[in-house]
Coordinates of C-alpha atoms in Angstrom, one line a residue:
X8 CA -0.1 0.0 0.0
X9 CA 1.2 3.5 -0.9
X10 CA 0.1 6.6 0.7
X11 CA 0.2 9.9 -1.3
X12 CA -0.7 13.2 0.2
X13 CA -1.7 16.1 -2.1
X14 CA -1.1 19.4 -0.3
X15 CA 0.0 23.1 -0.7
X16 CA -0.4 26.1 1.6
X17 CA -2.2 28.0 -1.1
X18 CA -5.7 27.3 -2.2
X19 CA -7.0 27.1 -5.7
X20 CA -4.0 25.3 -7.1
X21 CA -5.8 22.0 -8.2
X22 CA -5.4 19.8 -5.1
X23 CA -8.8 18.2 -5.2
X24 CA -8.7 18.0 -8.9
X25 CA -5.3 16.1 -8.6
X26 CA -6.7 13.7 -6.1
X27 CA -9.8 12.9 -7.9
X28 CA -8.0 12.5 -11.2
X29 CA -5.2 10.4 -10.0
X30 CA -7.5 8.3 -7.9
X31 CA -9.8 7.8 -10.9
X32 CA -6.9 6.7 -13.1
X33 CA -5.7 4.3 -10.4
X34 CA -9.1 2.7 -10.1
X35 CA -9.5 2.5 -13.9
X36 CA -6.2 0.7 -14.0
X37 CA -7.3 -1.8 -11.5
X38 CA -5.9 -0.5 -8.3
X39 CA -8.0 -0.5 -5.1
X40 CA -8.0 3.0 -4.2
X41 CA -9.1 5.0 -1.1
X42 CA -9.5 8.8 -1.2
X43 CA -9.4 10.7 2.1
X44 CA -10.7 14.2 2.5
X45 CA -9.1 16.1 5.4
X46 CA -10.2 19.5 4.3
X47 CA -13.1 20.9 6.3
X48 CA -14.4 22.6 3.2
X49 CA -15.1 19.1 1.8
X50 CA -14.5 19.8 -1.8
X51 CA -13.4 16.2 -2.4
X52 CA -16.6 14.9 -0.6
X53 CA -18.8 17.2 -2.5
X54 CA -17.2 16.1 -5.9
X55 CA -18.9 12.7 -5.2
X56 CA -22.2 14.3 -4.5
X57 CA -22.1 14.0 -0.8
X58 CA -23.0 17.0 1.3
X59 CA -20.4 17.6 3.9
X60 CA -23.0 19.4 6.2
X61 CA -25.3 16.4 6.3
X62 CA -22.8 13.6 6.6
X63 CA -23.3 11.5 9.9
X64 CA -19.9 9.7 9.8
X65 CA -16.8 11.4 8.5
X66 CA -13.1 11.6 9.2
X67 CA -14.0 13.8 12.2
X68 CA -15.4 10.7 13.8
X69 CA -12.1 8.9 13.3
X70 CA -10.2 11.6 15.2
X71 CA -12.8 11.6 18.0
X72 CA -12.7 7.7 18.4
X73 CA -8.9 7.8 18.2
X74 CA -8.7 10.1 21.1
X75 CA -8.4 7.4 23.7
X76 CA -6.9 4.6 21.6
X77 CA -4.6 6.4 19.2
X78 CA -5.4 4.1 16.4
X79 CA -8.9 3.0 15.1
X80 CA -9.8 0.8 12.1
X81 CA -10.8 3.5 9.4
X82 CA -13.1 1.1 7.5
X83 CA -16.1 1.9 9.5
X84 CA -15.9 5.7 8.4
X85 CA -15.3 4.8 4.7
X86 CA -18.2 5.0 2.0
X87 CA -18.3 3.5 -1.5
X88 CA -18.5 5.9 -4.5
X89 CA -20.3 5.1 -7.6
X90 CA -17.2 4.0 -9.3
X91 CA -15.5 0.5 -9.1
X92 CA -12.3 0.4 -7.1
X93 CA -12.8 3.9 -5.6
X94 CA -13.8 4.4 -2.0
X95 CA -13.9 7.6 0.2
X96 CA -13.4 8.8 3.7
X97 CA -15.4 12.0 3.5
X98 CA -15.0 15.2 5.4
X99 CA -17.4 17.4 7.4
X100 CA -17.0 21.0 8.6
X101 CA -16.5 20.1 12.1
X102 CA -12.9 18.9 11.2
X103 CA -12.0 22.6 11.6
X104 CA -12.6 22.3 15.3
X105 CA -9.8 19.7 15.8
X106 CA -7.0 22.4 16.3
X107 CA -8.9 23.6 19.3
X108 CA -9.1 20.1 20.6
X109 CA -5.6 19.0 19.9
X110 CA -4.0 20.6 22.9
X111 CA -6.0 18.2 25.2
X112 CA -5.2 15.1 23.2
X113 CA -1.8 13.8 22.8
X114 CA -0.6 12.4 19.5
X115 CA -3.4 14.0 17.4
X116 CA -0.8 14.5 14.7
X117 CA -0.4 10.8 14.0
X118 CA -4.0 9.6 14.1
X119 CA -4.1 9.0 10.3
X120 CA -0.7 7.5 10.1
X121 CA -1.6 5.1 13.0
X122 CA -5.1 4.2 11.7
X123 CA -4.2 3.4 8.2
X124 CA -2.1 0.4 9.1
X125 CA -5.5 -1.4 9.6
X126 CA -6.3 -1.2 5.9
X127 CA -2.9 -2.0 4.4
X128 CA -4.3 -5.2 2.8
X129 CA -7.4 -3.6 1.5
X130 CA -6.1 -0.9 -0.7
X131 CA -3.3 -0.5 -3.2
X132 CA -3.2 3.3 -2.9
X133 CA -4.4 5.9 -0.5
X134 CA -4.6 9.6 -1.6
X135 CA -5.1 12.3 0.9
X136 CA -6.6 15.7 0.2
X137 CA -5.0 18.1 2.7
X138 CA -6.4 21.5 3.7
X139 CA -4.3 24.5 2.6
X140 CA -3.7 25.7 6.3
X141 CA -1.1 24.4 8.7
X142 CA -2.7 22.7 11.5
X143 CA -3.4 19.2 13.0
X144 CA -5.0 18.1 9.6
X145 CA -2.2 19.0 7.5
X146 CA 0.3 17.6 9.9
X147 CA -1.6 14.2 9.8
X148 CA -1.7 14.3 6.1
X149 CA 2.1 14.8 5.9
X150 CA 3.0 12.6 8.7
X151 CA 1.1 9.7 7.1
X152 CA 2.4 9.9 3.5
X153 CA 5.0 8.0 1.5
X154 CA 5.1 10.8 -0.9
X155 CA 3.9 14.3 -1.1
X156 CA 2.5 15.7 -4.4
X157 CA 2.7 19.5 -4.3
X158 CA 0.4 21.1 -7.0
X159 CA 1.6 24.6 -7.9
X160 CA 0.2 27.1 -10.3
X161 CA 2.4 28.3 -13.0
X162 CA 2.1 31.9 -11.9
X163 CA 4.1 34.4 -9.8
X164 CA 1.8 34.5 -6.8
X165 CA 2.1 30.8 -6.4
X166 CA 5.7 31.1 -5.1
X167 CA 4.9 32.4 -1.5
X168 CA 2.7 29.3 -1.1
X169 CA 5.5 27.1 -2.3
X170 CA 8.0 28.6 0.1
X171 CA 5.7 28.3 3.0
X172 CA 5.0 24.7 2.1
X173 CA 8.6 23.8 1.7
X174 CA 9.3 25.1 5.2
X175 CA 6.4 23.1 6.6
X176 CA 7.8 19.9 4.8
X177 CA 11.1 20.5 6.3
X178 CA 9.6 20.9 9.8
X179 CA 7.4 17.8 9.6
X180 CA 10.3 15.7 8.1
X181 CA 12.4 16.6 11.1
X182 CA 9.6 15.9 13.5
X183 CA 9.1 12.4 12.1
X184 CA 12.9 11.8 11.8
X185 CA 12.3 11.0 8.1
X186 CA 12.5 13.5 5.2
X187 CA 9.4 13.9 3.2
X188 CA 9.7 12.7 -0.5
X189 CA 7.9 15.4 -2.4
X190 CA 7.4 16.3 -6.1
X191 CA 6.0 19.6 -7.3
X192 CA 3.4 19.4 -10.1
X193 CA 2.9 22.5 -12.2
X194 CA -0.9 22.8 -12.7
X195 CA -3.1 24.8 -14.9
X196 CA -0.3 25.6 -17.3
X197 CA -1.2 27.8 -20.3
X198 CA 1.5 27.7 -22.9
X199 CA 0.1 30.7 -24.6
X200 CA 1.1 33.1 -21.8
X201 CA 4.4 34.6 -21.0
X202 CA 3.7 34.4 -17.2
X203 CA 3.3 30.6 -17.3
X204 CA 6.4 30.2 -19.3
X205 CA 8.4 32.4 -17.0
X206 CA 6.9 30.9 -13.8
X207 CA 7.7 27.4 -15.0
X208 CA 11.4 28.5 -15.6
X209 CA 11.4 29.9 -12.0
X210 CA 10.1 26.6 -10.6
X211 CA 12.7 24.5 -12.6
X212 CA 15.4 26.8 -10.9
X213 CA 13.9 26.7 -7.5
X214 CA 12.9 23.0 -7.3
X215 CA 15.3 21.0 -9.6
X216 CA 14.9 17.3 -9.4
X217 CA 11.8 17.8 -7.2
X218 CA 9.9 19.2 -10.1
X219 CA 8.1 16.9 -12.5
X220 CA 9.5 17.3 -16.0
X221 CA 6.2 18.1 -17.6
X222 CA 3.0 20.0 -16.7
X223 CA -0.8 19.7 -16.4
X224 CA -2.3 22.0 -18.9
X225 CA -5.4 24.2 -18.6
X226 CA -8.3 22.0 -19.7
X227 CA -12.1 22.9 -19.4
X228 CA -12.9 19.2 -19.4
X229 CA -11.8 19.0 -15.8
X230 CA -14.4 21.5 -14.8
X231 CA -17.0 19.7 -17.0
X232 CA -16.1 16.4 -15.1
X233 CA -16.3 18.1 -11.7
X234 CA -19.8 19.5 -12.7
X235 CA -20.9 15.9 -13.5
X236 CA -19.4 14.5 -10.4
X237 CA -17.4 11.9 -12.4
X238 CA -13.6 11.4 -12.3
X239 CA -12.1 13.1 -15.3
X240 CA -10.6 9.7 -16.7
X241 CA -14.2 8.2 -16.8
X242 CA -15.7 11.4 -18.2
X243 CA -13.2 12.5 -21.0
X244 CA -10.5 9.8 -21.0
X245 CA -8.6 11.4 -23.9
X246 CA -8.6 15.0 -22.8
X247 CA -5.3 16.8 -22.7
X248 CA -5.3 17.1 -18.9
X249 CA -6.3 13.3 -18.3
X250 CA -3.4 12.3 -20.7
X251 CA -1.0 14.6 -18.8
X252 CA -2.0 13.2 -15.3
X253 CA -1.8 9.6 -16.8
X254 CA 1.8 10.5 -17.8
X255 CA 2.5 11.9 -14.3
X256 CA 1.1 8.7 -12.7
X257 CA 3.3 6.4 -14.9
X258 CA 6.2 8.5 -13.8
X259 CA 5.3 8.0 -10.1
X260 CA 4.7 4.3 -10.5
X261 CA 7.9 3.5 -12.4
X262 CA 10.6 5.9 -11.2

C-alpha cells in the first residue's frame, strides 16, 4: 500500500482535482484506491455528490474515536463511491474544530498514520486531500504519507505558498525523523502566456529534481467532469489534462 498526500499552503492550485483525477486513473487501471478528505471545506466529498454538512460519519469521527486509543480501524468511516475500485473517507466542517481540541489530546498529529495500518491489505493506494492551512489536519496528512505531491500554479503569486509549504515539509520531516519525499506538479499551465512560461522556468530553478518534468495543462474538461461528479478519466479519457495526469502517474509508478 502506498500513501500519497496532495497538499499546498495555497488554495486554488488544483489539489482536489489532482486527487480525484489520479484516484480515478488508479481505479480505472485496476488498483484498489481510497481517497481521504481532510479539508473541512469538503471539496473532495462534494465532488462525489455527498453533502459535508449532512454527513453523519466522517473523518472527524475517526479523530474523535482515536482520542483514547490513538489508532482505530478506518473502515467504519469509509463509504463507497459510484465508481468501481474507488472508496472515500469523507470530510465534514467540524474537522475545523480539531485544532482547538488538539491541545487536550496527545498524539493528534499521528492519528491518520496510525489508523491506516489497519487497511494495508485492503487498498493498493491511498490519496489524501489536505487543507491549505498548517494545523493538525495538514500535519496528519504529511506525517502519514510515503510521498507528497505539491500542485503549484504556474504563476508568480504561487511562489509564496510554495516557500511556506517547503518550510512546513522540512519541519514535519524533522519531527518524524524521516525526510518527506515530495514532487512539485505544475498545474493549470497555459503555454500561450508569458507568465506561465516564465513561472515554469522559475520553478525549474527553485525545485530542480523535485519538479516533475512536464505540466498539467489548462483544460475545461476537468471543470466539466467536476460538474458531472465523475472522475475525469471516466468522463473524458482522452482530454489533454487526463493524458498529462496519466503520464504523471506512470512516472510515479515507475521511477
